[in-house]
GROMACS .gro file of C-alpha atoms in nm:
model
  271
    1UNK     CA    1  -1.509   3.569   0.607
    2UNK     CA    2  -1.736   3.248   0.639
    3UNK     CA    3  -1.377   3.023   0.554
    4UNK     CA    4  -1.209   3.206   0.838
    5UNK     CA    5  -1.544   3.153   1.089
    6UNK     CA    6  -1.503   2.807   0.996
    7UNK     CA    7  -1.161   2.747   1.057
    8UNK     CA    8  -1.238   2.882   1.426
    9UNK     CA    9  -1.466   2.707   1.467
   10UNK     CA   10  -1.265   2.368   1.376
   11UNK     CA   11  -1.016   2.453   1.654
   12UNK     CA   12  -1.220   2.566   1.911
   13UNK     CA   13  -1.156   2.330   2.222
   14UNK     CA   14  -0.823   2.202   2.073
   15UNK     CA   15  -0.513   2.225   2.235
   16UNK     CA   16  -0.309   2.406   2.122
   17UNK     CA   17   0.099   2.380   2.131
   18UNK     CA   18   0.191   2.422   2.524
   19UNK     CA   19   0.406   2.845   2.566
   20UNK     CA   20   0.779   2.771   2.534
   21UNK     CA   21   1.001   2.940   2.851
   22UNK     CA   22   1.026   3.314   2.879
   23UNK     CA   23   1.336   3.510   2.949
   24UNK     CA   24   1.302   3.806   3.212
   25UNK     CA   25   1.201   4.028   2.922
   26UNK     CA   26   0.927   3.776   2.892
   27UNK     CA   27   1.018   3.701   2.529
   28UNK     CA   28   1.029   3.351   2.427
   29UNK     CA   29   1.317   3.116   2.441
   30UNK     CA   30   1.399   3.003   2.117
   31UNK     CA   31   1.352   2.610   2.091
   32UNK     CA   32   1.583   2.378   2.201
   33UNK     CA   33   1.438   2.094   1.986
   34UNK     CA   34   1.244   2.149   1.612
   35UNK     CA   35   1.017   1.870   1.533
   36UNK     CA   36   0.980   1.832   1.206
   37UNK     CA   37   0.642   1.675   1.081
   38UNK     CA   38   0.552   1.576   0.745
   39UNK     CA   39   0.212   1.633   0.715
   40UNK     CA   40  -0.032   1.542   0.442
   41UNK     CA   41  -0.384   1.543   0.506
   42UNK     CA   42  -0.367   1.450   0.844
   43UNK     CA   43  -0.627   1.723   0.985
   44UNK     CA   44  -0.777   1.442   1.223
   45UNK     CA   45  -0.408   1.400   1.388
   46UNK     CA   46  -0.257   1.733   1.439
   47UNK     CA   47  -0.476   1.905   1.794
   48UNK     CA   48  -0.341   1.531   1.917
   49UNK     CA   49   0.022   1.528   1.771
   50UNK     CA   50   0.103   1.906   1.874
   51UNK     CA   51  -0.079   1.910   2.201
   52UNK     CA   52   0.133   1.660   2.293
   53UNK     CA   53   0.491   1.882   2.244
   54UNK     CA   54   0.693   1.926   2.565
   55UNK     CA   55   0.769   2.302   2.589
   56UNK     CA   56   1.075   2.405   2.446
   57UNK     CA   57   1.028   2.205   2.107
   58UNK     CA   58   0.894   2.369   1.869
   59UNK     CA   59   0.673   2.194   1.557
   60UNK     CA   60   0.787   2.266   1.238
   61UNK     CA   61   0.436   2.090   1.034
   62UNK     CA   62   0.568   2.026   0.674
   63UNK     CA   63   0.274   2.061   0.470
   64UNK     CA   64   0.327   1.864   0.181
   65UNK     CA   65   0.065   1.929  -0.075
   66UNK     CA   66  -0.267   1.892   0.171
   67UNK     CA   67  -0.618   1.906  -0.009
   68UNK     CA   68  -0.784   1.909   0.406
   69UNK     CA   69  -0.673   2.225   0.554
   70UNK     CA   70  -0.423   2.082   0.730
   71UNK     CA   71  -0.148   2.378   0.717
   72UNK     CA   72  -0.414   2.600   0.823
   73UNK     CA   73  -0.514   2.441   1.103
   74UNK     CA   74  -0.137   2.361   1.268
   75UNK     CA   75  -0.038   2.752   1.180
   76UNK     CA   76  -0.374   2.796   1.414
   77UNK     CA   77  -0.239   2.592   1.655
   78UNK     CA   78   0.083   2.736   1.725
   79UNK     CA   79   0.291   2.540   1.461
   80UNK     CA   80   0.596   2.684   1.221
   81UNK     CA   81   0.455   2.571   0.895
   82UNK     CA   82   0.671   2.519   0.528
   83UNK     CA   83   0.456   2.463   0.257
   84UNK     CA   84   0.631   2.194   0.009
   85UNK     CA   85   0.470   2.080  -0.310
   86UNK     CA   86   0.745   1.843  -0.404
   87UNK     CA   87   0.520   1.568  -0.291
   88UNK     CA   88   0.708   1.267  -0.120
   89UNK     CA   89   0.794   1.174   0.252
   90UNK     CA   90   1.153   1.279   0.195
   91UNK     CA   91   1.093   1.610   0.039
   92UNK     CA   92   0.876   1.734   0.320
   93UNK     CA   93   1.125   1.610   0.594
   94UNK     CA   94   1.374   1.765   0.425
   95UNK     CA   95   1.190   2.097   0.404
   96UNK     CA   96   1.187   2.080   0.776
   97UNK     CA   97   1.551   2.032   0.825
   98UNK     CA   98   1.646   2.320   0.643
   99UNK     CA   99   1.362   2.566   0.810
  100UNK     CA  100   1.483   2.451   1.148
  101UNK     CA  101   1.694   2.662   1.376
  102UNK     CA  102   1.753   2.502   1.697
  103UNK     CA  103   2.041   2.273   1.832
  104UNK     CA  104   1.836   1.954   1.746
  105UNK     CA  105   1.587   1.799   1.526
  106UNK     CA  106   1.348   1.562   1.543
  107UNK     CA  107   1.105   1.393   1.284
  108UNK     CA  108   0.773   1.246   1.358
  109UNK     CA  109   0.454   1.140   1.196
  110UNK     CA  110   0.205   1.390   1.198
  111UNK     CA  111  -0.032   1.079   1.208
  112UNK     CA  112  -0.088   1.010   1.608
  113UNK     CA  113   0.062   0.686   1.625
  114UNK     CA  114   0.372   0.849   1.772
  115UNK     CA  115   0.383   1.062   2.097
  116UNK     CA  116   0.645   1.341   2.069
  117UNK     CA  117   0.640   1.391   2.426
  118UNK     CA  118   0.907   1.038   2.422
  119UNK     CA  119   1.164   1.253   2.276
  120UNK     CA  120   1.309   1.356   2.615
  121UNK     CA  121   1.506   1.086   2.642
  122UNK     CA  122   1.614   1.073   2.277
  123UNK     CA  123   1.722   1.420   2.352
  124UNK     CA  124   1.914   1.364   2.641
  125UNK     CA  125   2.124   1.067   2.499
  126UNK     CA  126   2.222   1.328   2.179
  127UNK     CA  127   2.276   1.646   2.434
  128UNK     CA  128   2.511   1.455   2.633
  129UNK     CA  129   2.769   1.333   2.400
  130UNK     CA  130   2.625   0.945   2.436
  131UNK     CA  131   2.452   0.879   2.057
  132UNK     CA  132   2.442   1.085   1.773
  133UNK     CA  133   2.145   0.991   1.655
  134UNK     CA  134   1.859   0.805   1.798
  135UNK     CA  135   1.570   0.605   1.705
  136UNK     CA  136   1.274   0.557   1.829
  137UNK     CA  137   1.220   0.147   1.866
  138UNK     CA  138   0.808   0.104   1.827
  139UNK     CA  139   0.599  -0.099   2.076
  140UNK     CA  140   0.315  -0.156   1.860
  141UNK     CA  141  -0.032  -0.182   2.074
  142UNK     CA  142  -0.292  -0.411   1.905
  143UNK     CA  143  -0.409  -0.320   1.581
  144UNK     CA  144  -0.122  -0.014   1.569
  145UNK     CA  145   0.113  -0.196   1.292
  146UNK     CA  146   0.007  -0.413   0.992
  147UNK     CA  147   0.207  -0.775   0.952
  148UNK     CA  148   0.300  -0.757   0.679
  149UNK     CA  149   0.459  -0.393   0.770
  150UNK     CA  150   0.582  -0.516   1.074
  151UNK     CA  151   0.754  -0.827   0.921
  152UNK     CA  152   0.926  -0.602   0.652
  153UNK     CA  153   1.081  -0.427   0.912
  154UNK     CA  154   1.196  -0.720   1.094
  155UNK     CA  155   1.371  -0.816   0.772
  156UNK     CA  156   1.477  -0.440   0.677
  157UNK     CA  157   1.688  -0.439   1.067
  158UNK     CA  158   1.782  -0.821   1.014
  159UNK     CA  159   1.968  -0.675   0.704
  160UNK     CA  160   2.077  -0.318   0.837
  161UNK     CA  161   2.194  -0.512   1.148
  162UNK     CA  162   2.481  -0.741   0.893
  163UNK     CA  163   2.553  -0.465   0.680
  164UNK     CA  164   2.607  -0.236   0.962
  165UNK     CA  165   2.698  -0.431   1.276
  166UNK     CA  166   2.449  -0.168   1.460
  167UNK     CA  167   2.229  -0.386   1.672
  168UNK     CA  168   1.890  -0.199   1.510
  169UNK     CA  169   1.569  -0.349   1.603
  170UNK     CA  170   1.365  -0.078   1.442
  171UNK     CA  171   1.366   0.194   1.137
  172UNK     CA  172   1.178   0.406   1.329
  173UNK     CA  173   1.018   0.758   1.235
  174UNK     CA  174   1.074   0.888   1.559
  175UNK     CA  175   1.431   1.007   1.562
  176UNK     CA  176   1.671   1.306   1.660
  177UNK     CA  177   2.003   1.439   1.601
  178UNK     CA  178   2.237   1.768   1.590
  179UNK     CA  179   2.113   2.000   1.308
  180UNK     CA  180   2.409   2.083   1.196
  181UNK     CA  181   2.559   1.696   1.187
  182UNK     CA  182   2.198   1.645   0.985
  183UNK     CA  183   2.270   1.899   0.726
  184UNK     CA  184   2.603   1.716   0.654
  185UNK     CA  185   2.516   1.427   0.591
  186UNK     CA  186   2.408   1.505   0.284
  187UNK     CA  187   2.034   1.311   0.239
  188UNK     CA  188   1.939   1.317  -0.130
  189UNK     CA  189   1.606   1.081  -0.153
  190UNK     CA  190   1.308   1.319  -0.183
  191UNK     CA  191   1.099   0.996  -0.136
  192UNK     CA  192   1.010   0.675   0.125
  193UNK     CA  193   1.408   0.587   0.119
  194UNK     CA  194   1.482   0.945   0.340
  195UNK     CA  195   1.495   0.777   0.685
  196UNK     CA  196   1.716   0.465   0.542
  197UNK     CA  197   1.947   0.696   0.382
  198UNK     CA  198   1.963   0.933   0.690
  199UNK     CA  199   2.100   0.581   0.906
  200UNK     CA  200   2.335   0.443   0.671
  201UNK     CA  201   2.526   0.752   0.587
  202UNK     CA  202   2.516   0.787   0.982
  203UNK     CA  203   2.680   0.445   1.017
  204UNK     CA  204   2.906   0.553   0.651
  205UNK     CA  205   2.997   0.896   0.902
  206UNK     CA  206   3.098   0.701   1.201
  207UNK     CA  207   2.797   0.826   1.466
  208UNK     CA  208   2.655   0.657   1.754
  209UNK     CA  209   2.335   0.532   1.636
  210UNK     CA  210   2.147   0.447   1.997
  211UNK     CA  211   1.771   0.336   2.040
  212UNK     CA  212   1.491   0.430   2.286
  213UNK     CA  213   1.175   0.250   2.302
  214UNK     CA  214   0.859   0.450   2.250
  215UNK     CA  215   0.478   0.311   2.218
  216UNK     CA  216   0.291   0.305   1.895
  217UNK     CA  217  -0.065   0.372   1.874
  218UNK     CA  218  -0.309   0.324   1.554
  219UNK     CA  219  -0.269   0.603   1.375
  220UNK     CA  220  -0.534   0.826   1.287
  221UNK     CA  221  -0.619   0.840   0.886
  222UNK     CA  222  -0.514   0.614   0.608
  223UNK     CA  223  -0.156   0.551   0.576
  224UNK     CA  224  -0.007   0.677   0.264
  225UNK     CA  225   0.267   0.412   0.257
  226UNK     CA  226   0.175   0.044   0.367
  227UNK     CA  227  -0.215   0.154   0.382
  228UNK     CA  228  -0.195   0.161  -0.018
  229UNK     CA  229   0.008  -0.106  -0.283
  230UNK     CA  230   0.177   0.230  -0.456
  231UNK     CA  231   0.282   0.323  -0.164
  232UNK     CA  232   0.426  -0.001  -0.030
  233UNK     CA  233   0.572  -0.070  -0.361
  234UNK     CA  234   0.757   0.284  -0.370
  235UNK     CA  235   0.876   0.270  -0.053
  236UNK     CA  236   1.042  -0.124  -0.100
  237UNK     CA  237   1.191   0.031  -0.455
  238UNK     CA  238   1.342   0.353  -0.239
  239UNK     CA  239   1.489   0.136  -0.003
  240UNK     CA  240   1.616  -0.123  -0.216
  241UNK     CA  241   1.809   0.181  -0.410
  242UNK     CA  242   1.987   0.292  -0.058
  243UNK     CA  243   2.058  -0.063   0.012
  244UNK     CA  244   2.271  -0.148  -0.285
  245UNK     CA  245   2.494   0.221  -0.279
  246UNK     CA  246   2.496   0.098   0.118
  247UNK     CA  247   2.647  -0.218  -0.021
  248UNK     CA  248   2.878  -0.093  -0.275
  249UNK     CA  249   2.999   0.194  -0.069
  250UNK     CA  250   3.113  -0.103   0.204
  251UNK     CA  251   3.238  -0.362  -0.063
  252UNK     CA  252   3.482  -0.076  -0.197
  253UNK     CA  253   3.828  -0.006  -0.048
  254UNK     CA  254   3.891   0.213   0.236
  255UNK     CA  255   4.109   0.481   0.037
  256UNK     CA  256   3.787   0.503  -0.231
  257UNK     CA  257   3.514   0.598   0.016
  258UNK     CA  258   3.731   0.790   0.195
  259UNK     CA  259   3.818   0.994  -0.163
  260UNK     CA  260   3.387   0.965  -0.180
  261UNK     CA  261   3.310   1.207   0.106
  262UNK     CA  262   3.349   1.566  -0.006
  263UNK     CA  263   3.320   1.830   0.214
  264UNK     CA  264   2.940   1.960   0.236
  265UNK     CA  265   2.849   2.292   0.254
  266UNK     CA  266   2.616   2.517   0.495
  267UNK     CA  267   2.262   2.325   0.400
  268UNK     CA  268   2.401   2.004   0.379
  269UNK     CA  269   2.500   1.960  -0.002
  270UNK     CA  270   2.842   1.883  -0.182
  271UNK     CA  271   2.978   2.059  -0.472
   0.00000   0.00000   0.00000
């Protein structure tokens, strides 16, 4: 009893995730959007991250092994949430694509440095037949983006940019696509290498890859990727896997990758 007077207490004043549309009935709508966030330990971020949702999108918070209360706290706020104790970025944003429902998805960090709210636009390049998928491109404020994680990136879209021929500026969390185009692309990292993968087997697929500038803020919390040298070093390892079956897949014959893509099934995975 005192655990659950606590946890009201913690979200009293917080806003909470704005009341989708109602039909006539006044039931809800169901969601034209899920936003899936990965979330691990990032109690400071969420009244912030899921205030901001435009109604209509609904959050699907991916708690991925939290030791903060952070599942708690965005299922008191109005949030879907999947527990998934595979821990790694991949395995949680994964978890959210396959709990989602709606049309779309989206993914976002669950951190504050990214406003959800800029996914209108993403959305209305996807719902309109003009991109398949797009990204958000970060505008970094001061003090929002390491250098040495911003000149990584630089690099990272340098390469993607030669190897693609998609004019890429950015590798950026923020992104959306169909659900069902998602699930067959068939995304197999469980780790930092997810959102990599998720673009070059986009480009492999033939999609529209578009971007959409959006601002970046410092985010709230320590990062659990360039904030640490683990993390940094797993993520550069993750990519650098992605980039050589990227390479090989290109350097091969057209009749071979064609012979490559088997058909996937109803959650995204080949025989």
């Amino acid at each position: 009893m005192e655990k659950e007077q606590s946890s009201a207490h913690d979200r009293r004043g917080m806003a909470g995730i704005p009341k989708g549309a109602t039909d006539d009935d006044g039931g809800l709508i169901p969601a034209l959007v899920d936003v899936v966030f990965p979330c691990l330990n990032e109690r400071a971020a969420l009244p912030k991250v899921l205030g901001a949702l435009p109604p209509g999108y609904r959050a699907i918070v991916v708690d991925n092994g939290s030791t903060d209360g952070s599942g708690g706290l965005a299922a008191g706020l109005g949030a879907t949430v999947v527990e998934e104790p595979r821990r790694g970025f991949g395995a949680a944003a994964h978890a959210g694509l396959l709990a989602a429902t709606a049309e779309f998805v989206a993914f976002c960090d669950c951190d504050g440095s990214l406003d959800p709210a800029q996914l209108a636009p993403m959305l209305d390049l996807v719902r309109t037949g003009r991109a398949d998928l797009v990204l958000g491109a970060r505008r970094p404020v001061r003090g929002s983006w390491p250098l040495h994680a911003r000149l990584a990136n630089r690099a990272l879209s340098w390469r993607l940019r030669r190897l693609t021929g998609i004019a890429i500026t950015d590798l950026g969390p923020l992104r959306l696509a169909r659900r069902s185009a998602l699930l067959g692309l068939d995304l197999r990292d469980r780790r930092s290498g997810y959102p990599l993968e998720m673009f070059l087997k986009a480009h492999r697929d033939g999609w529209c890859v578009a971007e959409v500038p959006v601002d970046y803020a410092p985010r709230l919390g320590k990062s659990k990727v360039t904030g640490t040298l683990r993390g940094t070093v797993t993520a550069l390892k993750d990519m650098g896997i992605q980039l050589a079956a990227a390479s090989l897949q290109t350097s091969r014959p057209k009749s071979w990758r064609r012979a490559d893509r088997r058909p996937a099934d109803a959650h995204g995975a080949t025989p």
